[in-house]
C-alpha cells in the first residue's frame, strides 16, 4: 500500500476537516458519505451474521456429538463392554464437546507430572577413589 493509506481516517479527523467548510458544502459531503456508511454497516452485519452462524453450528454439532456418544455408551454398556462405554462417556466426550461448543483446543497442562532432575546428594562421607593398579 502507498504510505498514508494504511489506515482509515477517524471521525475526529473528518470533523476537523469539515469544520472549515460552509454549510452547503457540508450537506453535499454528508450526502456523498452516506452510501459508504451504509456499505460499511452492511459489511459489519454480514460479518456478525457469519460469526453467529459459526457459533450456532458449533453448539448444534456439540449437542449432536454428545447425544450420539451417550447413546453409544449406553448401548455398548448394555452389551457388557464397560470399558468401551467409559471411553464413550468419559473425558473424550467432554473434550470433543468442549472443542465444538467452547472452541478451545488446548490440552490441560496439569495432567503431566514433571519431576525436576536434581543431582543426588549424599548425606554420608564421600566414597574413596579406587587405588591405582601397579
Short mmCIF file of C-alpha atoms in Angstrom, two decimals:
data_model
loop_
_atom_site.label_atom_id
_atom_site.label_comp_id
_atom_site.label_asym_id
_atom_site.label_seq_id
_atom_site.Cartn_x
_atom_site.Cartn_y
_atom_site.Cartn_z
CA UNK A 1 0.00 0.00 0.00
CA UNK A 2 1.04 3.56 -0.51
CA UNK A 3 2.19 5.48 2.56
CA UNK A 4 -0.64 7.25 4.31
CA UNK A 5 -3.28 4.83 3.01
CA UNK A 6 -2.66 2.04 5.52
CA UNK A 7 -5.44 3.21 7.85
CA UNK A 8 -8.85 4.80 7.51
CA UNK A 9 -9.36 8.36 8.75
CA UNK A 10 -11.16 8.71 12.06
CA UNK A 11 -14.34 10.64 12.71
CA UNK A 12 -12.39 13.34 14.55
CA UNK A 13 -10.19 13.90 11.50
CA UNK A 14 -13.29 14.18 9.30
CA UNK A 15 -14.87 16.63 11.74
CA UNK A 16 -11.74 18.79 11.84
CA UNK A 17 -11.60 18.96 8.05
CA UNK A 18 -15.32 19.58 7.62
CA UNK A 19 -15.46 22.29 10.28
CA UNK A 20 -13.83 24.62 7.78
CA UNK A 21 -16.45 24.01 5.06
CA UNK A 22 -19.51 26.19 4.53
CA UNK A 23 -22.86 24.52 5.41
CA UNK A 24 -23.91 23.84 1.80
CA UNK A 25 -20.65 22.02 1.08
CA UNK A 26 -21.01 20.08 4.32
CA UNK A 27 -24.51 18.94 3.30
CA UNK A 28 -23.18 17.70 -0.06
CA UNK A 29 -20.26 15.91 1.63
CA UNK A 30 -22.58 14.17 4.10
CA UNK A 31 -24.87 13.01 1.29
CA UNK A 32 -21.84 11.62 -0.53
CA UNK A 33 -20.63 9.87 2.64
CA UNK A 34 -23.98 8.23 3.41
CA UNK A 35 -23.69 5.37 0.82
CA UNK A 36 -20.23 4.49 2.16
CA UNK A 37 -21.57 4.33 5.71
CA UNK A 38 -24.43 2.11 4.53
CA UNK A 39 -21.95 -0.26 2.82
CA UNK A 40 -19.78 -0.44 5.94
CA UNK A 41 -22.83 -1.17 8.07
CA UNK A 42 -23.95 -3.95 5.70
CA UNK A 43 -20.44 -5.42 5.80
CA UNK A 44 -20.36 -5.40 9.62
CA UNK A 45 -23.79 -7.01 9.78
CA UNK A 46 -22.74 -9.74 7.33
CA UNK A 47 -19.65 -10.47 9.46
CA UNK A 48 -21.76 -10.66 12.61
CA UNK A 49 -24.25 -12.99 10.90
CA UNK A 50 -21.42 -15.26 9.78
CA UNK A 51 -19.88 -15.34 13.26
CA UNK A 52 -23.29 -16.10 14.79
CA UNK A 53 -23.88 -18.90 12.28
CA UNK A 54 -20.47 -20.38 13.11
CA UNK A 55 -21.15 -20.30 16.86
CA UNK A 56 -24.63 -21.81 16.47
CA UNK A 57 -23.27 -24.55 14.21
CA UNK A 58 -20.70 -25.39 16.90
CA UNK A 59 -23.42 -25.56 19.56
CA UNK A 60 -25.63 -27.81 17.45
CA UNK A 61 -22.74 -30.09 16.45
CA UNK A 62 -21.54 -30.31 20.05
CA UNK A 63 -25.02 -31.24 21.25
CA UNK A 64 -25.41 -33.83 18.49
CA UNK A 65 -21.99 -35.31 19.18
CA UNK A 66 -22.65 -35.59 22.90
CA UNK A 67 -26.03 -37.18 22.27
CA UNK A 68 -24.57 -39.75 19.86
CA UNK A 69 -21.70 -40.58 22.23
CA UNK A 70 -24.05 -41.00 25.19
CA UNK A 71 -26.38 -43.28 23.21
CA UNK A 72 -23.37 -45.30 22.03
CA UNK A 73 -22.10 -45.54 25.62
CA UNK A 74 -25.46 -46.84 26.84
CA UNK A 75 -25.76 -49.37 24.01
CA UNK A 76 -22.21 -50.64 24.46
CA UNK A 77 -22.65 -50.70 28.25
CA UNK A 78 -25.78 -52.83 27.93
CA UNK A 79 -23.77 -55.36 25.94
CA UNK A 80 -21.34 -55.71 28.84
CA UNK A 81 -18.40 -53.73 27.48
CA UNK A 82 -17.99 -51.29 30.31
CA UNK A 83 -14.53 -50.04 29.31
CA UNK A 84 -15.74 -49.02 25.87
CA UNK A 85 -18.78 -47.35 27.45
CA UNK A 86 -16.47 -45.44 29.77
CA UNK A 87 -14.43 -44.27 26.78
CA UNK A 88 -17.56 -43.02 25.02
CA UNK A 89 -18.97 -41.20 28.03
CA UNK A 90 -15.80 -40.09 29.79
CA UNK A 91 -13.20 -37.41 29.23
CA UNK A 92 -13.07 -37.98 25.47
CA UNK A 93 -16.69 -36.87 25.15
CA UNK A 94 -16.08 -33.82 27.31
CA UNK A 95 -13.02 -32.88 25.27
CA UNK A 96 -14.77 -33.21 21.91
CA UNK A 97 -17.84 -31.32 23.08
CA UNK A 98 -15.62 -28.62 24.55
CA UNK A 99 -13.83 -28.28 21.24
CA UNK A 100 -17.11 -27.79 19.36
CA UNK A 101 -19.01 -25.67 21.87
CA UNK A 102 -16.32 -23.65 23.63
CA UNK A 103 -13.89 -23.62 20.68
CA UNK A 104 -10.94 -24.26 22.98
CA UNK A 105 -8.32 -26.63 21.65
CA UNK A 106 -5.82 -26.52 24.49
CA UNK A 107 -4.93 -29.57 26.49
CA UNK A 108 -4.79 -29.48 30.28
CA UNK A 109 -1.27 -28.89 31.42
CA UNK A 110 -1.73 -30.19 34.93
CA UNK A 111 -2.03 -33.83 33.96
CA UNK A 112 1.65 -34.47 33.31
CA UNK A 113 3.73 -34.90 36.41
CA UNK A 114 7.01 -33.13 35.99
CA UNK A 115 9.78 -34.05 38.40
CA UNK A 116 12.87 -31.89 38.19
CA UNK A 117 16.05 -33.87 37.77
CA UNK A 118 18.42 -32.98 40.58
CA UNK A 119 21.82 -34.46 41.21
CA UNK A 120 21.73 -36.90 44.13
CA UNK A 121 23.09 -35.53 47.35
CA UNK A 122 24.80 -37.83 49.78
CA UNK A 123 24.50 -37.37 53.48
CA UNK A 124 27.38 -39.68 54.29
CA UNK A 125 31.11 -39.44 53.63
CA UNK A 126 32.32 -39.28 50.07
CA UNK A 127 33.38 -42.65 48.61
CA UNK A 128 37.10 -43.26 48.36
CA UNK A 129 38.56 -43.44 44.87
CA UNK A 130 39.92 -46.79 43.74
CA UNK A 131 43.63 -47.34 44.26
CA UNK A 132 45.61 -47.37 41.01
CA UNK A 133 46.73 -50.82 39.90
CA UNK A 134 50.51 -51.39 39.83
#
